[in-house]
Coordinates of C-alpha atoms in Angstrom, one line a residue:
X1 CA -34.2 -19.5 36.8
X2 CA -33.1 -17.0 39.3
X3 CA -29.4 -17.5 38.6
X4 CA -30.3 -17.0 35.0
X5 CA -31.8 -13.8 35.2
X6 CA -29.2 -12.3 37.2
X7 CA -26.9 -13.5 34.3
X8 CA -28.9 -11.6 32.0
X9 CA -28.8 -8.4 34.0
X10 CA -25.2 -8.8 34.6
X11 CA -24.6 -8.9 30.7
X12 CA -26.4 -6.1 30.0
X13 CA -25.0 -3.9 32.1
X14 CA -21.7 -5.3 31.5
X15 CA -22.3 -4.5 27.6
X16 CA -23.6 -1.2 28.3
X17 CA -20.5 0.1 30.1
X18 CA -19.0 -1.5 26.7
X19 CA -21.1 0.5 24.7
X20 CA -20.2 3.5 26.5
X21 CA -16.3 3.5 26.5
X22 CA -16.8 2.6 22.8
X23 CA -13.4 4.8 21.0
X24 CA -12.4 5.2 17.3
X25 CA -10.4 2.1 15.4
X26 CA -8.4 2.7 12.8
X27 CA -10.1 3.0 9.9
X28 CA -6.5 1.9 7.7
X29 CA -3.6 0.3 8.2
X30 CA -0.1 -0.6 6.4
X31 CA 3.0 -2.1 8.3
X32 CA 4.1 1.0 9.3
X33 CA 0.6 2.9 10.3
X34 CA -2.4 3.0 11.4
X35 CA -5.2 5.4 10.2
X36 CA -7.6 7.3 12.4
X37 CA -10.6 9.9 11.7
X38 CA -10.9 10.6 15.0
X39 CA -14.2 12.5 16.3
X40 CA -13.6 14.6 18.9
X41 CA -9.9 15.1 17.7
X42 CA -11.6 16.5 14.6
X43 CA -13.5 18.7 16.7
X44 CA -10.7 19.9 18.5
X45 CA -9.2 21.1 15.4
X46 CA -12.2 22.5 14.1
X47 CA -12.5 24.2 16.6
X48 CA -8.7 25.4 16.9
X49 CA -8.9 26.2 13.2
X50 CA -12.3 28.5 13.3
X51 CA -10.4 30.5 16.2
X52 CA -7.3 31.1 14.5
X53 CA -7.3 30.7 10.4
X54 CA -3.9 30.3 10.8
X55 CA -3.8 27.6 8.2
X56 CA -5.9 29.1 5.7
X57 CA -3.6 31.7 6.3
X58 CA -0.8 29.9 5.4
X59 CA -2.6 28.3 2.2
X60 CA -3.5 31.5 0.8
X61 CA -0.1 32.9 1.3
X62 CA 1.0 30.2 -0.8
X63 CA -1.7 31.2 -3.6
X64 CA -3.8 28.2 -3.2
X65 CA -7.2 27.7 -0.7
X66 CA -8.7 24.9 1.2
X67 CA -10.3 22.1 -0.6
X68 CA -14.2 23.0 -0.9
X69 CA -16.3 20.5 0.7
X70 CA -19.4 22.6 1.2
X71 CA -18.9 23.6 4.3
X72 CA -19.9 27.0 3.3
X73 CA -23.6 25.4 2.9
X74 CA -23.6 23.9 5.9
X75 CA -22.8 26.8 7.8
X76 CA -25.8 28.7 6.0
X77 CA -28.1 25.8 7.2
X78 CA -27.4 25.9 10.8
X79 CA -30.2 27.0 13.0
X80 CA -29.7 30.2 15.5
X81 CA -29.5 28.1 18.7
X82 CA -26.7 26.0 16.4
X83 CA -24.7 28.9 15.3
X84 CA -24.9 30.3 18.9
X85 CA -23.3 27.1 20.4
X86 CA -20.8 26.9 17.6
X87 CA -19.8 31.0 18.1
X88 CA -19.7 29.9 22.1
X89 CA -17.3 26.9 21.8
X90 CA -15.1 28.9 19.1
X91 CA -14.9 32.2 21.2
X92 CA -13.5 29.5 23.9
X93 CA -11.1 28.4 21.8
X94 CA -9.7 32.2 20.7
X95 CA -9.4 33.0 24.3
X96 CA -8.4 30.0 26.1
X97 CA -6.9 27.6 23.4
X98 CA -5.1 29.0 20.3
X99 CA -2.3 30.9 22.1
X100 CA -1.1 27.5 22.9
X101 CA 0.6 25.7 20.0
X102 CA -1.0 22.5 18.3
X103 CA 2.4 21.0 18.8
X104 CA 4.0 21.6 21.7
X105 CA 2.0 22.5 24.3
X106 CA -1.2 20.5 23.9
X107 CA -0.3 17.2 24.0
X108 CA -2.1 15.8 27.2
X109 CA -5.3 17.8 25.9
X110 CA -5.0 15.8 22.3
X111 CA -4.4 12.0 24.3
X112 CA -6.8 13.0 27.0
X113 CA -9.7 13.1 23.9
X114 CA -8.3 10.3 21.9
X115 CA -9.5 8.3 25.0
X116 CA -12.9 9.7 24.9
X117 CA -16.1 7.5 23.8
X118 CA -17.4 8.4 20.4
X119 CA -21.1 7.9 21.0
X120 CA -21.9 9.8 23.7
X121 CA -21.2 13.4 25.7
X122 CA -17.6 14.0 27.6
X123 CA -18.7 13.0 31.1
X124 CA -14.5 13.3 32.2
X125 CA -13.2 17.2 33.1
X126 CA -9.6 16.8 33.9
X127 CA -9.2 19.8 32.9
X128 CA -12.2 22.0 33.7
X129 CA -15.5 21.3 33.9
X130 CA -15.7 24.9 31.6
X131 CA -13.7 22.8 29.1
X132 CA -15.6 19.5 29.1
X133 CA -18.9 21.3 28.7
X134 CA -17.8 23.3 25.6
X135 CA -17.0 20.3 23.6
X136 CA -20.0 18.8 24.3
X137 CA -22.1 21.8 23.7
X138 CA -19.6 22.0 20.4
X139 CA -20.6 18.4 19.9
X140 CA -24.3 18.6 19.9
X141 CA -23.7 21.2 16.8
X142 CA -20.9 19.0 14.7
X143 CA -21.7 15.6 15.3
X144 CA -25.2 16.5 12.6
X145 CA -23.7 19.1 10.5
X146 CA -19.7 19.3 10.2
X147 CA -18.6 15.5 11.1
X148 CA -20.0 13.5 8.4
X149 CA -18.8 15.7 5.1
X150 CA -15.1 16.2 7.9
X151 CA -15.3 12.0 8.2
X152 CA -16.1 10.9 4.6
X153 CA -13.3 13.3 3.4
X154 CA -10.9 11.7 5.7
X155 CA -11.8 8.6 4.6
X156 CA -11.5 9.5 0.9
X157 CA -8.4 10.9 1.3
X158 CA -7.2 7.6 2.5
X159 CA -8.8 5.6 0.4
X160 CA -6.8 7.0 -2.4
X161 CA -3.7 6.5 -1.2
X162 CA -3.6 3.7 0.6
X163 CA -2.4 1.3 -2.3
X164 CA 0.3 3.7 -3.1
X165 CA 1.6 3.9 0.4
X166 CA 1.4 0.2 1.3
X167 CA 3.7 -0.1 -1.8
X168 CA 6.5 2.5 -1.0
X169 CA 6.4 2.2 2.9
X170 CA 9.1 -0.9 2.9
X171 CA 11.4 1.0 0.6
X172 CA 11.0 4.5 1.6
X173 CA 11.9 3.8 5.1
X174 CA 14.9 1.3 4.5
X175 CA 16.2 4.5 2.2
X176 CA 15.5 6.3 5.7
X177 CA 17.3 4.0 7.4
X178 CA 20.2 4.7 5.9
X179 CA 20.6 8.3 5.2
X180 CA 19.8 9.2 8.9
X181 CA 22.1 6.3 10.0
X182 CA 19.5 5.1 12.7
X183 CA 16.8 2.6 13.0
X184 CA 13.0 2.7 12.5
X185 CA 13.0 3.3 16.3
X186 CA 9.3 1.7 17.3
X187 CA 8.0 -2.0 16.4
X188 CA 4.4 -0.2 16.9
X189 CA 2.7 1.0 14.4
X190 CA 2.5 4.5 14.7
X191 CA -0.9 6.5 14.7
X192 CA -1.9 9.1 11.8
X193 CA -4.7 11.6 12.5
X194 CA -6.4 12.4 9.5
X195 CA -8.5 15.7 10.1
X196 CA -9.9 18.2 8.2
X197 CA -8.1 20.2 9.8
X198 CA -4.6 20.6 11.8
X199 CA -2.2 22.9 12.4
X200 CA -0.9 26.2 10.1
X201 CA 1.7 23.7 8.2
X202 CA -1.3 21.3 7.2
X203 CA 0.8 18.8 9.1
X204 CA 2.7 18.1 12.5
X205 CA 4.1 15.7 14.5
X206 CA 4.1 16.0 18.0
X207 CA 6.6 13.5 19.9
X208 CA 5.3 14.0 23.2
X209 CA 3.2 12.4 25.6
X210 CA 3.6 10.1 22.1
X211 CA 4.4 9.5 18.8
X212 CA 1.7 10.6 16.6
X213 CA 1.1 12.3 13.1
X214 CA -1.4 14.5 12.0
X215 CA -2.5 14.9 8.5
X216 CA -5.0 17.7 7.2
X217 CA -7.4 16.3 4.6
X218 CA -8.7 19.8 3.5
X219 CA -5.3 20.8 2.5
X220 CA -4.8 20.5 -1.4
X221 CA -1.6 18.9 -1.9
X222 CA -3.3 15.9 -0.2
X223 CA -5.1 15.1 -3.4
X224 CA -1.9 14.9 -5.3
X225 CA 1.5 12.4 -4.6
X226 CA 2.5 15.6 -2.2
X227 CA -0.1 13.7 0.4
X228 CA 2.5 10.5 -0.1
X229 CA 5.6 12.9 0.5
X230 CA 3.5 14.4 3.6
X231 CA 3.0 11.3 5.6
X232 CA 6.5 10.2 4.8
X233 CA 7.8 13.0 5.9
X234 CA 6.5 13.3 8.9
X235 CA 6.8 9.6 10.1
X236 CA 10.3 10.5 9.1
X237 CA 10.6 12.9 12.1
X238 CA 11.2 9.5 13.5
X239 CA 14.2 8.8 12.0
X240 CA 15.3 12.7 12.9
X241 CA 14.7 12.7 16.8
X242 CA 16.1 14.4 19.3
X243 CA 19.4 12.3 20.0
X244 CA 19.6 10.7 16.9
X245 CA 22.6 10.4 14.5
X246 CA 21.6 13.4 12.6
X247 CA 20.8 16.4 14.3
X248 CA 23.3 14.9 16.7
X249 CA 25.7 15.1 14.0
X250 CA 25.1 18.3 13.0
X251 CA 25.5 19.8 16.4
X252 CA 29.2 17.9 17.1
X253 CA 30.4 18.5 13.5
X254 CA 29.3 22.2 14.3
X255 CA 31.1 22.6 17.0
X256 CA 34.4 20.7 16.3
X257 CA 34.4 23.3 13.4
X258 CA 34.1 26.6 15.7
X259 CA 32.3 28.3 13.3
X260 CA 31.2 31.9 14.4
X261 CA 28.2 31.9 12.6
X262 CA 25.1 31.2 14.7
X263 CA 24.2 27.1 14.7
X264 CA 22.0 26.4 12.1
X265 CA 19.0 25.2 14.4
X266 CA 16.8 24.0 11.2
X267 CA 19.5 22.5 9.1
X268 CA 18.5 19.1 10.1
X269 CA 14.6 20.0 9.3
X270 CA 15.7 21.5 5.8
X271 CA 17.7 18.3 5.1
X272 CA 14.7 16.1 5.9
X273 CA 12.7 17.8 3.3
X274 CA 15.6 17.5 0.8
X275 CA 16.2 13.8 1.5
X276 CA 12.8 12.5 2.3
X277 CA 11.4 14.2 -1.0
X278 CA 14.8 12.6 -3.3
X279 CA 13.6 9.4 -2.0
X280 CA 9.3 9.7 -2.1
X281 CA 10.1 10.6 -5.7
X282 CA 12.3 7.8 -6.9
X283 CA 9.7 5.7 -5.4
X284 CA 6.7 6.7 -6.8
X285 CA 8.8 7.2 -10.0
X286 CA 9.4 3.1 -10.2
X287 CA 5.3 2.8 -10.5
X288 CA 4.7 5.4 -12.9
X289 CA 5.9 7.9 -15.2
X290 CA 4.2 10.9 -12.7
X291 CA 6.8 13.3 -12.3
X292 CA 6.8 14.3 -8.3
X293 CA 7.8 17.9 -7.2
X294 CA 9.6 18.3 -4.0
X295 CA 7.5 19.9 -1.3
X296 CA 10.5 21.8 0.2
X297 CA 10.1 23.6 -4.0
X298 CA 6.4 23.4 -4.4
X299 CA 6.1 25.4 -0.9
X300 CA 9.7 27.2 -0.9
X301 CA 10.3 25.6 2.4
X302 CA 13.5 26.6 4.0
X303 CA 14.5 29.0 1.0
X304 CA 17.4 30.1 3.3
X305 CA 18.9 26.7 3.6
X306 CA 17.6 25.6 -0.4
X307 CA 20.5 26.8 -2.3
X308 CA 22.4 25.2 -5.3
X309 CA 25.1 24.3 -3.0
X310 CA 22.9 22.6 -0.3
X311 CA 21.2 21.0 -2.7
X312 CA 24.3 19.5 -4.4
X313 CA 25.8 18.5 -1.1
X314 CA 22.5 16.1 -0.4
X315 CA 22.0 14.9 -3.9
X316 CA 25.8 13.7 -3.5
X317 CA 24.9 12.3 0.1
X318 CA 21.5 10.7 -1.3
X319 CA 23.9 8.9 -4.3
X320 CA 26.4 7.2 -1.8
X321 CA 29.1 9.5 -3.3
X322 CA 29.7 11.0 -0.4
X323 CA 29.7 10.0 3.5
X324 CA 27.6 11.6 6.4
X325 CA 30.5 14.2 8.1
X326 CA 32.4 15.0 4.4
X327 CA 28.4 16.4 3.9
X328 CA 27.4 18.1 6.9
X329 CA 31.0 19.4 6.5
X330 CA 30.1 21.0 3.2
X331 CA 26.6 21.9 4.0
X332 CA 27.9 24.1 7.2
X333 CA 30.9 25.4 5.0
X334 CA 28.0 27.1 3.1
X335 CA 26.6 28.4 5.3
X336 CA 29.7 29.9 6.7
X337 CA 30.6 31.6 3.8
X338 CA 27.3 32.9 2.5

């Protein structure tokens, strides 16, 4: 009997530290991803996005705004002690946070809380215990108000897609494969964040400590096939590394040439919107009649590199009618005489 009981007591316990290092599953997955509406990696960009607009911002500039999913009325619904802990947090964030980019320099912030239990306060402050209490004071506000319209939006958004993508994943990426002349290099699936919010592009991949894409579900080409040509694009920085066959190519091409002008340091990004949009569309254009619009047109991305001549050059790559160096070739040519 004795033994018994102390079995019972060790299973609770042993369930209740379970319980308390409970973290987010995926909430999708393909072949190629898995999807993820992260909690306190939604708060983290909340809060990043309430301190800096930077991607409203951007949206407006582009003549469009952030989906509406009545956030507005929830804001006007919190209490006074709610709004004060939400001002708090956000204050943090404009002073301490947002002069650090999403990208680059947060990275062991944004694994740090992937790794954090869902159900419960941060109790971990590798970073400061300053930090660590302003999420969870942050947390007491959002978990009730903001996370369930943030969560069911994020799950929408993926819900609607996911048919689509599971169909042009296989195809899309063996397109990839050969147009950047290197494998898919990871037999992991990679992680995609969907948040409500991300960064001022709506969208970013970050490479370092790891692999992982981030997806904003309040940005409105989401609800159209631009939300296909988004995830592709950015698993596609994949194919477009640092070291890889590409940009590599680009830089030794560049040089053998001795051009004078300056190195184009964004070719290779303004390639992989032309290439990776040619191959979204034919995709989605073998399931339906929908006619898709390039995102480097719909957002005149790169309109320095987007010319008539670039885009000839990289239709003729894309069609196999001519090889990688004859194009970079021609793409740096003009540039050099522009």
């Amino acid at each position: 009997m004795k033994c018994s009981i102390l079995f019972l007591i060790s299973l609770v316990i042993n369930c209740s530290a379970f319980s308390q290092n409970k973290t987010n599953t995926s909430i999708a997955e393909t072949d190629y991803f898995e999807f993820y509406s992260d909690y306190w990696i939604n708060l983290h960009h909340f809060l990043f996005q309430k301190a800096s607009s930077d991607q409203e911002k951007r949206i407006q500039e582009d003549g469009h705004r952030l989906l509406d999913i009545n956030e507005a009325v929830v804001y006007k619904n919190l209490n006074d002690k709610q709004a004060k802990k939400l001002t708090e947090a956000i204050t943090y964030y404009k002073k301490n946070i947002i002069d650090r980019s999403l990208h680059r320099r947060l990275g062991r912030e944004r694994v740090w809380l992937q790794k954090q239990p869902i159900d419960q306060p941060i109790t971990d402050t590798l970073f400061s215990k300053r930090y660590t209490k302003i999420l969870n004071q942050a947390s007491e506000v959002y978990r009730t108000t903001f996370w369930p319209i943030h969560t069911k939006q994020n799950k929408q958004v993926i819900t609607k897609h996911l048919s689509t993508i599971k169909k042009l994943e296989a195809n899309v990426f063996s397109k990839m494969v050969k147009l950047t002349l290197t494998d898919w290099p990871t037999k992991t699936k990679v992680r995609v964040d969907l948040t409500a919010y991300a960064n001022y592009a709506g969208a970013y991949t970050p490479t370092r400590p790891k692999f992982n894409l981030f997806i904003s579900t309040l940005d409105p080409r989401i609800e159209s096939t631009a939300g296909i040509e988004i995830l592709f694009h950015e698993g596609s920085h994949l194919f477009f590394r640092y070291g890889g066959p590409y940009r590599e190519g680009i830089s030794k091409i560049f040089n053998k040439k001795g051009l004078k002008i300056k190195y184009p340091g964004h070719l290779w990004h303004a390639s992989m919107f032309y290439l990776c949009g040619r191959v979204v569309q034919d995709e989605l254009k073998k399931l339906d009649s929908t006619t898709h619009q390039l995102i480097i047109d719909s957002r005149n991305v790169y309109s320095n590199y987007n010319t008539p001549k670039f885009r000839k050059a990289l239709e003729s790559y894309y069609q196999n009618e001519h090889d990688f160096e004859t194009t970079i070739i021609k793409l740096l040519d003009n540039l050099n005489s522009q």
